[in-house]
Structures are given as C-alpha cells and as structure tokens.
Amino acid sequence: MKNKRAAGILAVAASLSLVLAGCASTTDSAEETTAETTAAETATEEAAEEVAEECTEPILIGSAMAQTGFMSPFDVPALDTARIAIDATNAAGGVLGCQLELIEVDGETDPDKGAQIATDLIDQGAQLMLVTCDYDINAKASQVAQDAGVLVIAPCVGDTIMGPDAGLTLGFSLGSAVPGEAAIMAEWAFKEFGPKASLFKDMSIKYTQNQCKVFEERWTQLGGEIVSAPEFSQTPEGSLAAPVTAQVKEIKDSNPDVVALCSYPGGGAEAAAALRAGGVETPVVSGFGMDGAFWLGAVPDLSDFYFVTYASVFGDDPNPKVSELLAAYKGLTGNDAATSGLVTGASSIEAFALAAEQAGSTNGADLAAALEAFDNVDLTAGPTSFSPELHVNVTRPMAVMQVQDGAHSFIEYRAAEQPILN
Amino acid sequence: MSNDLLPSSQLPGVTRFQWQQLLGPIVVVVIVAYAASSVSASFAFLTEGTLALLVMVLALQVLIGNSGVLSFGQAAFAMVGGFATGLLTVPVRIKENVLDELWEPLKMINMGIYPSLVIAVAIGAFLAFITGLFLMRLSGLAAGIATFAVLMVADNVLFNWKLIGPGPQVMPQVPKFGFIDESIAIAVLVMIVVYLIGISRRGRLLRATREDALAARALGASIWRLRVLFFTASGGIAALSGAMYAHHAGAVSARDFYLGFTFTTLAMLVIGGASSVWGAVVGTILVTAIGQVLLVFEGGVTLGSIEFTLPNGVRGLVIAAALVVILIWRPRGVTGGKEFRVPFLSRT
C-alpha cells in the first residue's frame, strides 16, 4: 500500500511538473510563426524560379535559431532579416552561381534540441548553420557544426567567447560584443551623468555578467566610482528568481548618479520596474539586452532610461541601410521590428555571401579564413571586422537610445574609444 | 529468508536470477539503439542522449524501485558527474580561456574520457554516501522533499561557485564519444549491474523493507544501512549518467540537470514501472518515442489530403497526459513492475 501511495505522489508531482514544463515552452507567438511560414514559402518559391543554370543544387543554410523560448524575441527578427537577405542575394544571382535555400527548425531555446537540429541539418547538407543568439544556449549546436567542419554563425551573440576562445575556429557572430557595447555604455554615461555609478547585475547569463564587468572596468579607468553593485538572477523562463527589494534599497542608499542595468527581459524589465517602484529615479543605462518596446508594459511611462544597441527600430535611425531593412522587414512580417538585433541576421547572410565569393568555396575552414580577413567591411549592421583571435566585433559604432515617458528616440551613433578585452 | 515469507508471485521485483530477465532488456536496448541510430544522424544523436537518460532512469530504479523511497534529488549527482568529467577532460587551453575563475589545479588537469568516467562515478557515489547517511533516515514525503532540497543545493552551489566549475555558463569542448557503441556498452553494463544488485541478498532485503518495514526489521535487516547502500549506488550511477550526457552533448552546464531532467527521468521510470529493470527500459523508450512522434506532428504531418499540425510545445502536455492515463490504467507502470519474460514461453 505504501508503495502505491508513493507511486501516486510521484505521479502527481511528475505530471504537474511536466504540465508546467509544457506551458513554459508554449510561450511562442502564433502570429510570428504564421508570418514565418508564409515567408519561408515565398522564399522557396522565388528560389525555385531563379535557380542558376550552372548550379545543380542550392546552397543550404540551416537554422536552429529559437522561434519559442526566452531567446525568441532576439532570434526571430534576426532570422527574418536573414530571410530578406537570402531573397536579395538570390535575386542578385546567388552565391558562387548557386541559389541559397534556408531550412529552419525551431531550436526552442533548448541547447540539446539545437544540437540535434544542427546534426540533422548538417546531415542534410547545410553549408552554414545559424544558431541562437546566446552562447550558453548555442554552445552544443555550435560544437556540432565545428566538429563537422561547417561554418556556424550566431547572428547576434554579444560575447567574444563565440570564436577561437571556446575552440570554435569556425564560429562567428555578427553581433557587436560586450567589450565594445559596455565600454560605450560607460563612456557615454560617464560623460552625461557623472562619476558615481551603481551596477545592477543580472547573474543569469554570461552576457549580462560580462556587461557589468566591462562597464565597471571602463568606468574606473575613466575615473568614476562604483558605489554599489547588487546582484540578482532570473529563471530560465525569464522572470526574477527572487524579489529584488533589498537590492533596490542598496542602490537607493548608495545614491548613484547613474545605474547600469546589466540584464534582459522579462527579469530585466521586472528589475527596471522594481528600481522605479523603489524610488530610484536616477538615469538607468543598459545595453542591447534591454532594446525594444515589448517589455515596457512592466514599467509604464518609463523615463530616463538609456541603452546602447545596434540601431534604432523606432523610425529615426540615420543609416539608410537600416531604414531599408526595417521597411523590408515590415513588408515581410507585417510587424515593426521589436529590437534592432535584427540587423545582424541580414548581415550574417551578407558576410557569408561575401566570404564565399572571396574564398571560392563554402568549406567551413575556407570561409573562416575569408571572414578573418574582414576589415571594416560595410554591412547592414555597420562596419565589420574579424581577426584570427576575435570572431565578434568590438569597435563597431552603436546607437545610443533613450526612453522618455515610455517613448523611444535615437540619440547618437558612438564607437567605443577603448574596448575592454581581457 | 524473505522469499518464504513473501511469495514472489505477489511482489513486483524478482528474487532469483533468470537469464531471460537480464538478456531480454539488454537485447531490446541494443536492437532499438542500433536501429534508431541507423535512421539518420539526428536520430543517432538522440539515441546517444537517450542512452544517458536510460542510465539515469536505472539509477532511479535502483533506489526507488527497491526501497520505495522517493528521491527527487538524484539529478544532483548527475550534475556532479557531468561537471567532474567536464573539468577532467576539457582541454587546458579552453579552461584557461573560458573558465577564468576556476581553481588553478583544476585548470591544469586533463585526462581521457574513461579514467574520467571512473572518477566521476566515484565522486558521485561518495557525495551520495555522505548525503544518504542523513537523508535515508527519512521515507515517504519527507524523503521526497529532503532529496529535492539536495537538488536545489547542488544547483545553487554549482550554478554560482566558479571556483569549482563554469558557474552559470556552459563548459564547452567536452570531448565527445566517438561511437554510439560506447554509450550502448555503458548502458548495457549498467543494466547488468542494476539487475544483479536488485536480485542480490541485500536487494531482496531492501524490497522486503519496502513491503513491510516491521517484518523486515524482525528479520534483522537494518533499513537505514540498506538504504544508504542503495542511495550510494544510485548516486554513482546517476553521476555516470551525467558524465555520459556531457560526453554526448560536448558541453555541460548546471541547467542541463535541473527540473526538466529530474522529472523527465522520473516520468520514464513511473510510466515504465518502477520496480524492474525492464520497466526502466520500457519507460525510457516509450517516453522518448512519444516525444519524437509528437515532434513530427508539431512539424506537420500529411495523412491523405488532411494535414495535421500540433502547436509548438504541445509535447510536454501530451506526455503529462499520457503519464496520468497510464497510471490510472496501470498504477505500477506499463510493465506492471515485472521483469522481462519471453511471451508464451515457460512460466517460471
């Protein structure tokens, strides 16, 4: 009898948690999925019409980027612009005379799922793998591509670890990495607001940890002072792991000129809301992680919030390439871009196409060698450079944005005067 | 002996060694694994991962199946095993680049996969022994919660303490198994060990304590000592599972072994039948198969002129529903907790 009861308890507990797990992974937006399906069909049809004669089969590009899960707000738009760039490339004659064809499977922000998809797509002949924009999530999928000798690009990873440091000689990111991004945050905030900064550190992922680390280093280099640095973390589902009341109080008591928030939504949005609710009215500076208006529901009428990101998606970006891409994006999906990380998706395809033409092949090692020779190559994401040591950009100019009364506007493009590389 | 008091026909779990009970599950695992991995590269990848899960389910079976004590905490030992083998096998250069806060001696160590697996098992078993000394005084709900606390402690420590691991990030470049045969061989080895432990004198005594603690005590069985022993064995096997997983995925992080992992493997055990090796095997295969079929449906399936598509994420719900249905239909799991028996062959 005891055994039966034990089994019963087990069963209830296990089924409950599976239901919870199920709910957690269903947080996708039906709209986005539909839009993507239509887009994929259009892309395939166009590709079929224009197959170049000397090419027997198209060049396959595999995507294991996340269409659901906490990375989907970053991945979905980047994948959409990759699709736009693929269509544009195909219309202009393709790469090495071949049309590009995208095969995509939802990586679900799940490292194991990503690795399985990468295995499958490379088995089907993918010459380029696009993986999710967080190194911790894509590490396994990237490793699969690396082992198979296939170029792997995480369009918007902002961490220099994506590349040779982690053993990924074939791994690149078209993102602007934290050593540049957080240095810009520090340089700009120091100039605008003065010497006393609080760090509000989200310890959940490496991106946010490095962001505050770089900020702190650059800030002290500039002669600034860090007056407090409380930490918090969020769950894999993207909400605060615990209330941050005490941390907010610590920041408030230290009386900073500016708060550097190293985080991303939803926990980052909750943290921003907690700051304002806790009476911290000082300017807050953040990075690409807090780009976009989709999380503002958590902090209505937010003001004095600044962030450094790729470009402005709010219609006021001075770069015509960006405006063009945003218009194409709206045409494709019917939506305005949520965050400017999407420029990296198009740039990934642009970089792949250029590298393939220069290398004369789609072999992973040849492509990597061609990419490593990039020196301020003009892509939609801005001037792009790689080196044998660094497969992510740190010197590219980035947009400084502001939020006042819940509305976003562009301030300026700025490059880091002194990126902090360790 | 306990067989005289408690006739085996009334109890799930076996008492005497029978070749068919041992060979049946092994043959099934070997055939299914080779068949599945020959389908495609991604199925081979999935199969290798599932073999690591099977070893975890067997780790749970050793403890839960024999003692009846609930444990939500064995994933903690898998986490330890995964981290241990990762730290021992990741190239020194990568550790220096990626894990800058790691304790210096740990940075410098490097060895092959197999010696590292042995050490991982030893560390897992040792930690399980220490925790088991305290926790195995509990049973029922109290044990369930206390073991869950172990998982939370392990997760918090390993997720935050960068001196002994990668902290919240992943540890990349863990060397991978070269062939699927390696995972299959390890899984078969574990099946043999688990079966032999189960039919051993201590295994039978522990199952006696599960059925009637007082009677077993009257026979001279120390419930606590037996449980600590099996908790230790379970911890060692769980660590092996975590290590296999690390060498399968090529990277490892604390989040790989948290709630999702815990409940997937528990569901596998309960659906298959907790009191037999055969149950563990059937549950692992069944849950994986259901998941894969649903995955195909999520991608869209055309039957005749009608296309079926399930919304993304439905898998988790359907697996949960299947768990409930199976438990109502067969509370002791699909196999009823019985060991493998060749159908229509002599009843023994």
PDB file of C-alpha atoms in Angstrom, chain B residues 183-348:
ATOM      1  CA  SER B 183      27.093   4.596 -24.926  1.00  0.00           C
ATOM      2  CA  ILE B 184      25.353   1.321 -25.699  1.00  0.00           C
ATOM      3  CA  ALA B 185      28.100  -0.664 -23.962  1.00  0.00           C
ATOM      4  CA  ILE B 186      27.957   1.527 -20.859  1.00  0.00           C
ATOM      5  CA  ALA B 187      24.155   1.309 -20.722  1.00  0.00           C
ATOM      6  CA  VAL B 188      24.293  -2.493 -21.023  1.00  0.00           C
ATOM      7  CA  LEU B 189      26.908  -2.661 -18.288  1.00  0.00           C
ATOM      8  CA  VAL B 190      24.721  -0.554 -16.008  1.00  0.00           C
ATOM      9  CA  MET B 191      21.693  -2.741 -16.768  1.00  0.00           C
ATOM     10  CA  ILE B 192      23.652  -5.822 -15.707  1.00  0.00           C
ATOM     11  CA  VAL B 193      24.864  -4.139 -12.527  1.00  0.00           C
ATOM     12  CA  VAL B 194      21.406  -2.857 -11.626  1.00  0.00           C
ATOM     13  CA  TYR B 195      19.797  -6.223 -12.250  1.00  0.00           C
ATOM     14  CA  LEU B 196      22.404  -8.035 -10.157  1.00  0.00           C
ATOM     15  CA  ILE B 197      22.084  -5.506  -7.342  1.00  0.00           C
ATOM     16  CA  GLY B 198      18.334  -5.965  -7.437  1.00  0.00           C
ATOM     17  CA  ILE B 199      18.398  -9.754  -7.062  1.00  0.00           C
ATOM     18  CA  SER B 200      21.247  -9.736  -4.548  1.00  0.00           C
ATOM     19  CA  ARG B 201      20.537 -10.683  -0.946  1.00  0.00           C
ATOM     20  CA  ARG B 202      20.599  -7.027   0.073  1.00  0.00           C
ATOM     21  CA  GLY B 203      18.345  -6.105  -2.810  1.00  0.00           C
ATOM     22  CA  ARG B 204      15.766  -8.622  -1.704  1.00  0.00           C
ATOM     23  CA  LEU B 205      16.069  -7.489   1.893  1.00  0.00           C
ATOM     24  CA  LEU B 206      15.556  -3.878   0.862  1.00  0.00           C
ATOM     25  CA  ARG B 207      12.438  -4.785  -1.096  1.00  0.00           C
ATOM     26  CA  ALA B 208      11.224  -6.633   1.981  1.00  0.00           C
ATOM     27  CA  THR B 209      11.630  -3.427   3.997  1.00  0.00           C
ATOM     28  CA  ARG B 210       9.660  -1.625   1.291  1.00  0.00           C
ATOM     29  CA  GLU B 211       6.735  -4.030   1.657  1.00  0.00           C
ATOM     30  CA  ASP B 212       6.722  -4.411   5.403  1.00  0.00           C
ATOM     31  CA  ALA B 213       9.230  -2.449   7.431  1.00  0.00           C
ATOM     32  CA  LEU B 214       8.397  -4.144  10.710  1.00  0.00           C
ATOM     33  CA  ALA B 215       8.620  -7.681   9.408  1.00  0.00           C
ATOM     34  CA  ALA B 216      11.889  -6.907   7.653  1.00  0.00           C
ATOM     35  CA  ARG B 217      13.301  -5.435  10.814  1.00  0.00           C
ATOM     36  CA  ALA B 218      12.251  -8.548  12.670  1.00  0.00           C
ATOM     37  CA  LEU B 219      14.406 -10.454  10.168  1.00  0.00           C
ATOM     38  CA  GLY B 220      17.392  -8.412  11.274  1.00  0.00           C
ATOM     39  CA  ALA B 221      17.514  -6.025   8.337  1.00  0.00           C
ATOM     40  CA  SER B 222      18.829  -2.530   9.064  1.00  0.00           C
ATOM     41  CA  ILE B 223      16.624  -0.372   6.893  1.00  0.00           C
ATOM     42  CA  TRP B 224      18.868   2.641   7.203  1.00  0.00           C
ATOM     43  CA  ARG B 225      22.055   0.779   6.308  1.00  0.00           C
ATOM     44  CA  LEU B 226      20.417  -0.860   3.288  1.00  0.00           C
ATOM     45  CA  ARG B 227      19.013   2.401   2.053  1.00  0.00           C
ATOM     46  CA  VAL B 228      22.309   4.239   2.430  1.00  0.00           C
ATOM     47  CA  LEU B 229      23.971   1.489   0.422  1.00  0.00           C
ATOM     48  CA  PHE B 230      21.466   1.731  -2.408  1.00  0.00           C
ATOM     49  CA  PHE B 231      21.399   5.523  -2.297  1.00  0.00           C
ATOM     50  CA  THR B 232      25.170   5.427  -2.788  1.00  0.00           C
ATOM     51  CA  ALA B 233      24.900   3.007  -5.709  1.00  0.00           C
ATOM     52  CA  SER B 234      22.173   5.162  -7.225  1.00  0.00           C
ATOM     53  CA  GLY B 235      24.313   8.303  -6.810  1.00  0.00           C
ATOM     54  CA  GLY B 236      27.257   6.658  -8.544  1.00  0.00           C
ATOM     55  CA  ILE B 237      25.122   5.520 -11.469  1.00  0.00           C
ATOM     56  CA  ALA B 238      23.472   8.946 -11.692  1.00  0.00           C
ATOM     57  CA  ALA B 239      26.938  10.536 -11.868  1.00  0.00           C
ATOM     58  CA  LEU B 240      27.784   8.144 -14.689  1.00  0.00           C
ATOM     59  CA  SER B 241      24.626   9.259 -16.485  1.00  0.00           C
ATOM     60  CA  GLY B 242      25.590  12.913 -16.118  1.00  0.00           C
ATOM     61  CA  ALA B 243      29.078  12.183 -17.389  1.00  0.00           C
ATOM     62  CA  MET B 244      27.713  10.229 -20.376  1.00  0.00           C
ATOM     63  CA  TYR B 245      25.452  13.153 -21.112  1.00  0.00           C
ATOM     64  CA  ALA B 246      28.421  15.564 -21.052  1.00  0.00           C
ATOM     65  CA  HIS B 247      30.424  13.398 -23.452  1.00  0.00           C
ATOM     66  CA  HIS B 248      27.344  13.122 -25.654  1.00  0.00           C
ATOM     67  CA  ALA B 249      26.496  16.818 -25.849  1.00  0.00           C
ATOM     68  CA  GLY B 250      30.066  18.120 -25.964  1.00  0.00           C
ATOM     69  CA  ALA B 251      29.218  20.774 -23.405  1.00  0.00           C
ATOM     70  CA  VAL B 252      27.730  20.784 -19.942  1.00  0.00           C
ATOM     71  CA  SER B 253      26.012  23.256 -17.631  1.00  0.00           C
ATOM     72  CA  ALA B 254      24.142  23.102 -14.340  1.00  0.00           C
ATOM     73  CA  ARG B 255      20.844  23.792 -16.057  1.00  0.00           C
ATOM     74  CA  ASP B 256      21.128  20.546 -18.018  1.00  0.00           C
ATOM     75  CA  PHE B 257      20.356  18.587 -14.873  1.00  0.00           C
ATOM     76  CA  TYR B 258      17.668  20.561 -13.161  1.00  0.00           C
ATOM     77  CA  LEU B 259      13.899  20.186 -13.077  1.00  0.00           C
ATOM     78  CA  GLY B 260      13.319  19.167 -16.680  1.00  0.00           C
ATOM     79  CA  PHE B 261      15.882  16.390 -16.417  1.00  0.00           C
ATOM     80  CA  THR B 262      14.619  15.271 -13.000  1.00  0.00           C
ATOM     81  CA  PHE B 263      11.011  14.969 -13.999  1.00  0.00           C
ATOM     82  CA  THR B 264      11.592  13.550 -17.456  1.00  0.00           C
ATOM     83  CA  THR B 265      13.583  10.689 -15.971  1.00  0.00           C
ATOM     84  CA  LEU B 266      11.111  10.187 -13.106  1.00  0.00           C
ATOM     85  CA  ALA B 267       8.258  10.096 -15.612  1.00  0.00           C
ATOM     86  CA  MET B 268      10.145   7.496 -17.623  1.00  0.00           C
ATOM     87  CA  LEU B 269      10.572   5.330 -14.548  1.00  0.00           C
ATOM     88  CA  VAL B 270       6.979   5.643 -13.375  1.00  0.00           C
ATOM     89  CA  ILE B 271       5.485   5.091 -16.834  1.00  0.00           C
ATOM     90  CA  GLY B 272       7.630   2.024 -17.419  1.00  0.00           C
ATOM     91  CA  GLY B 273       7.237   0.557 -13.958  1.00  0.00           C
ATOM     92  CA  ALA B 274       9.486   1.474 -11.073  1.00  0.00           C
ATOM     93  CA  SER B 275      10.265  -1.958  -9.701  1.00  0.00           C
ATOM     94  CA  SER B 276      12.084  -3.570 -12.600  1.00  0.00           C
ATOM     95  CA  VAL B 277      14.978  -3.005 -14.973  1.00  0.00           C
ATOM     96  CA  TRP B 278      12.587  -3.898 -17.771  1.00  0.00           C
ATOM     97  CA  GLY B 279      10.255  -1.143 -16.573  1.00  0.00           C
ATOM     98  CA  ALA B 280      13.071   1.405 -16.717  1.00  0.00           C
ATOM     99  CA  VAL B 281      13.924   0.339 -20.258  1.00  0.00           C
ATOM    100  CA  VAL B 282      10.320   0.359 -21.483  1.00  0.00           C
ATOM    101  CA  GLY B 283       9.599   3.730 -19.864  1.00  0.00           C
ATOM    102  CA  THR B 284      12.679   5.372 -21.367  1.00  0.00           C
ATOM    103  CA  ILE B 285      11.925   4.075 -24.852  1.00  0.00           C
ATOM    104  CA  LEU B 286       8.206   4.866 -24.618  1.00  0.00           C
ATOM    105  CA  VAL B 287       8.541   8.442 -23.379  1.00  0.00           C
ATOM    106  CA  THR B 288      11.266   9.198 -25.937  1.00  0.00           C
ATOM    107  CA  ALA B 289       9.178   7.659 -28.718  1.00  0.00           C
ATOM    108  CA  ILE B 290       6.033   9.598 -27.748  1.00  0.00           C
ATOM    109  CA  GLY B 291       8.100  12.796 -27.687  1.00  0.00           C
ATOM    110  CA  GLN B 292       9.518  12.117 -31.142  1.00  0.00           C
ATOM    111  CA  VAL B 293       6.147  11.272 -32.676  1.00  0.00           C
ATOM    112  CA  LEU B 294       4.698  14.485 -31.276  1.00  0.00           C
ATOM    113  CA  LEU B 295       7.696  16.401 -32.568  1.00  0.00           C
ATOM    114  CA  VAL B 296       6.918  15.119 -36.048  1.00  0.00           C
ATOM    115  CA  PHE B 297       3.299  16.227 -35.634  1.00  0.00           C
ATOM    116  CA  GLU B 298       4.420  19.652 -34.473  1.00  0.00           C
ATOM    117  CA  GLY B 299       6.251  19.909 -37.778  1.00  0.00           C
ATOM    118  CA  GLY B 300       3.056  18.931 -39.637  1.00  0.00           C
ATOM    119  CA  VAL B 301       2.032  15.515 -40.956  1.00  0.00           C
ATOM    120  CA  THR B 302       0.004  14.900 -44.087  1.00  0.00           C
ATOM    121  CA  LEU B 303      -2.310  11.891 -43.953  1.00  0.00           C
ATOM    122  CA  GLY B 304      -4.149  11.557 -47.246  1.00  0.00           C
ATOM    123  CA  SER B 305      -5.419  15.018 -48.023  1.00  0.00           C
ATOM    124  CA  ILE B 306      -5.547  16.303 -44.473  1.00  0.00           C
ATOM    125  CA  GLU B 307      -2.588  17.956 -42.806  1.00  0.00           C
ATOM    126  CA  PHE B 308      -2.243  17.661 -39.058  1.00  0.00           C
ATOM    127  CA  THR B 309      -0.192  20.212 -37.199  1.00  0.00           C
ATOM    128  CA  LEU B 310       0.118  20.479 -33.469  1.00  0.00           C
ATOM    129  CA  PRO B 311       1.030  23.794 -31.900  1.00  0.00           C
ATOM    130  CA  ASN B 312       4.659  24.036 -30.770  1.00  0.00           C
ATOM    131  CA  GLY B 313       5.073  22.949 -27.180  1.00  0.00           C
ATOM    132  CA  VAL B 314       2.160  20.509 -27.119  1.00  0.00           C
ATOM    133  CA  ARG B 315       4.605  17.679 -26.453  1.00  0.00           C
ATOM    134  CA  GLY B 316       5.035  18.480 -22.786  1.00  0.00           C
ATOM    135  CA  LEU B 317       1.279  18.469 -22.262  1.00  0.00           C
ATOM    136  CA  VAL B 318       0.666  15.214 -24.095  1.00  0.00           C
ATOM    137  CA  ILE B 319       3.462  13.423 -22.263  1.00  0.00           C
ATOM    138  CA  ALA B 320       1.974  14.608 -18.976  1.00  0.00           C
ATOM    139  CA  ALA B 321      -1.477  13.421 -20.044  1.00  0.00           C
ATOM    140  CA  ALA B 322      -0.035  10.064 -21.126  1.00  0.00           C
ATOM    141  CA  LEU B 323       1.540   9.736 -17.709  1.00  0.00           C
ATOM    142  CA  VAL B 324      -1.797  10.235 -15.978  1.00  0.00           C
ATOM    143  CA  VAL B 325      -3.645   7.834 -18.293  1.00  0.00           C
ATOM    144  CA  ILE B 326      -1.004   5.136 -17.946  1.00  0.00           C
ATOM    145  CA  LEU B 327      -1.019   5.434 -14.169  1.00  0.00           C
ATOM    146  CA  ILE B 328      -4.785   5.158 -13.972  1.00  0.00           C
ATOM    147  CA  TRP B 329      -4.702   2.189 -16.325  1.00  0.00           C
ATOM    148  CA  ARG B 330      -1.645   0.536 -14.792  1.00  0.00           C
ATOM    149  CA  PRO B 331      -0.652   2.093 -11.466  1.00  0.00           C
ATOM    150  CA  ARG B 332       2.542   0.059 -11.388  1.00  0.00           C
ATOM    151  CA  GLY B 333       3.564   1.236 -14.865  1.00  0.00           C
ATOM    152  CA  VAL B 334       3.259  -0.314 -18.297  1.00  0.00           C
ATOM    153  CA  THR B 335       5.252  -3.386 -17.327  1.00  0.00           C
ATOM    154  CA  GLY B 336       3.424  -3.694 -14.015  1.00  0.00           C
ATOM    155  CA  GLY B 337       6.873  -3.538 -12.459  1.00  0.00           C
ATOM    156  CA  LYS B 338       7.611  -7.060 -13.638  1.00  0.00           C
ATOM    157  CA  GLU B 339      10.853  -8.139 -15.210  1.00  0.00           C
ATOM    158  CA  PHE B 340      11.103  -9.181 -18.839  1.00  0.00           C
ATOM    159  CA  ARG B 341       9.607 -12.554 -19.709  1.00  0.00           C
ATOM    160  CA  VAL B 342       9.615 -14.148 -23.148  1.00  0.00           C
ATOM    161  CA  PRO B 343       5.933 -14.223 -24.159  1.00  0.00           C
ATOM    162  CA  PHE B 344       4.300 -17.666 -24.397  1.00  0.00           C
ATOM    163  CA  LEU B 345       7.402 -19.358 -23.091  1.00  0.00           C
ATOM    164  CA  SER B 346       7.502 -21.429 -19.927  1.00  0.00           C
ATOM    165  CA  ARG B 347       6.107 -19.651 -16.881  1.00  0.00           C
ATOM    166  CA  THR B 348       8.646 -19.666 -14.121  1.00  0.00           C
TER     167      THR B 348
END
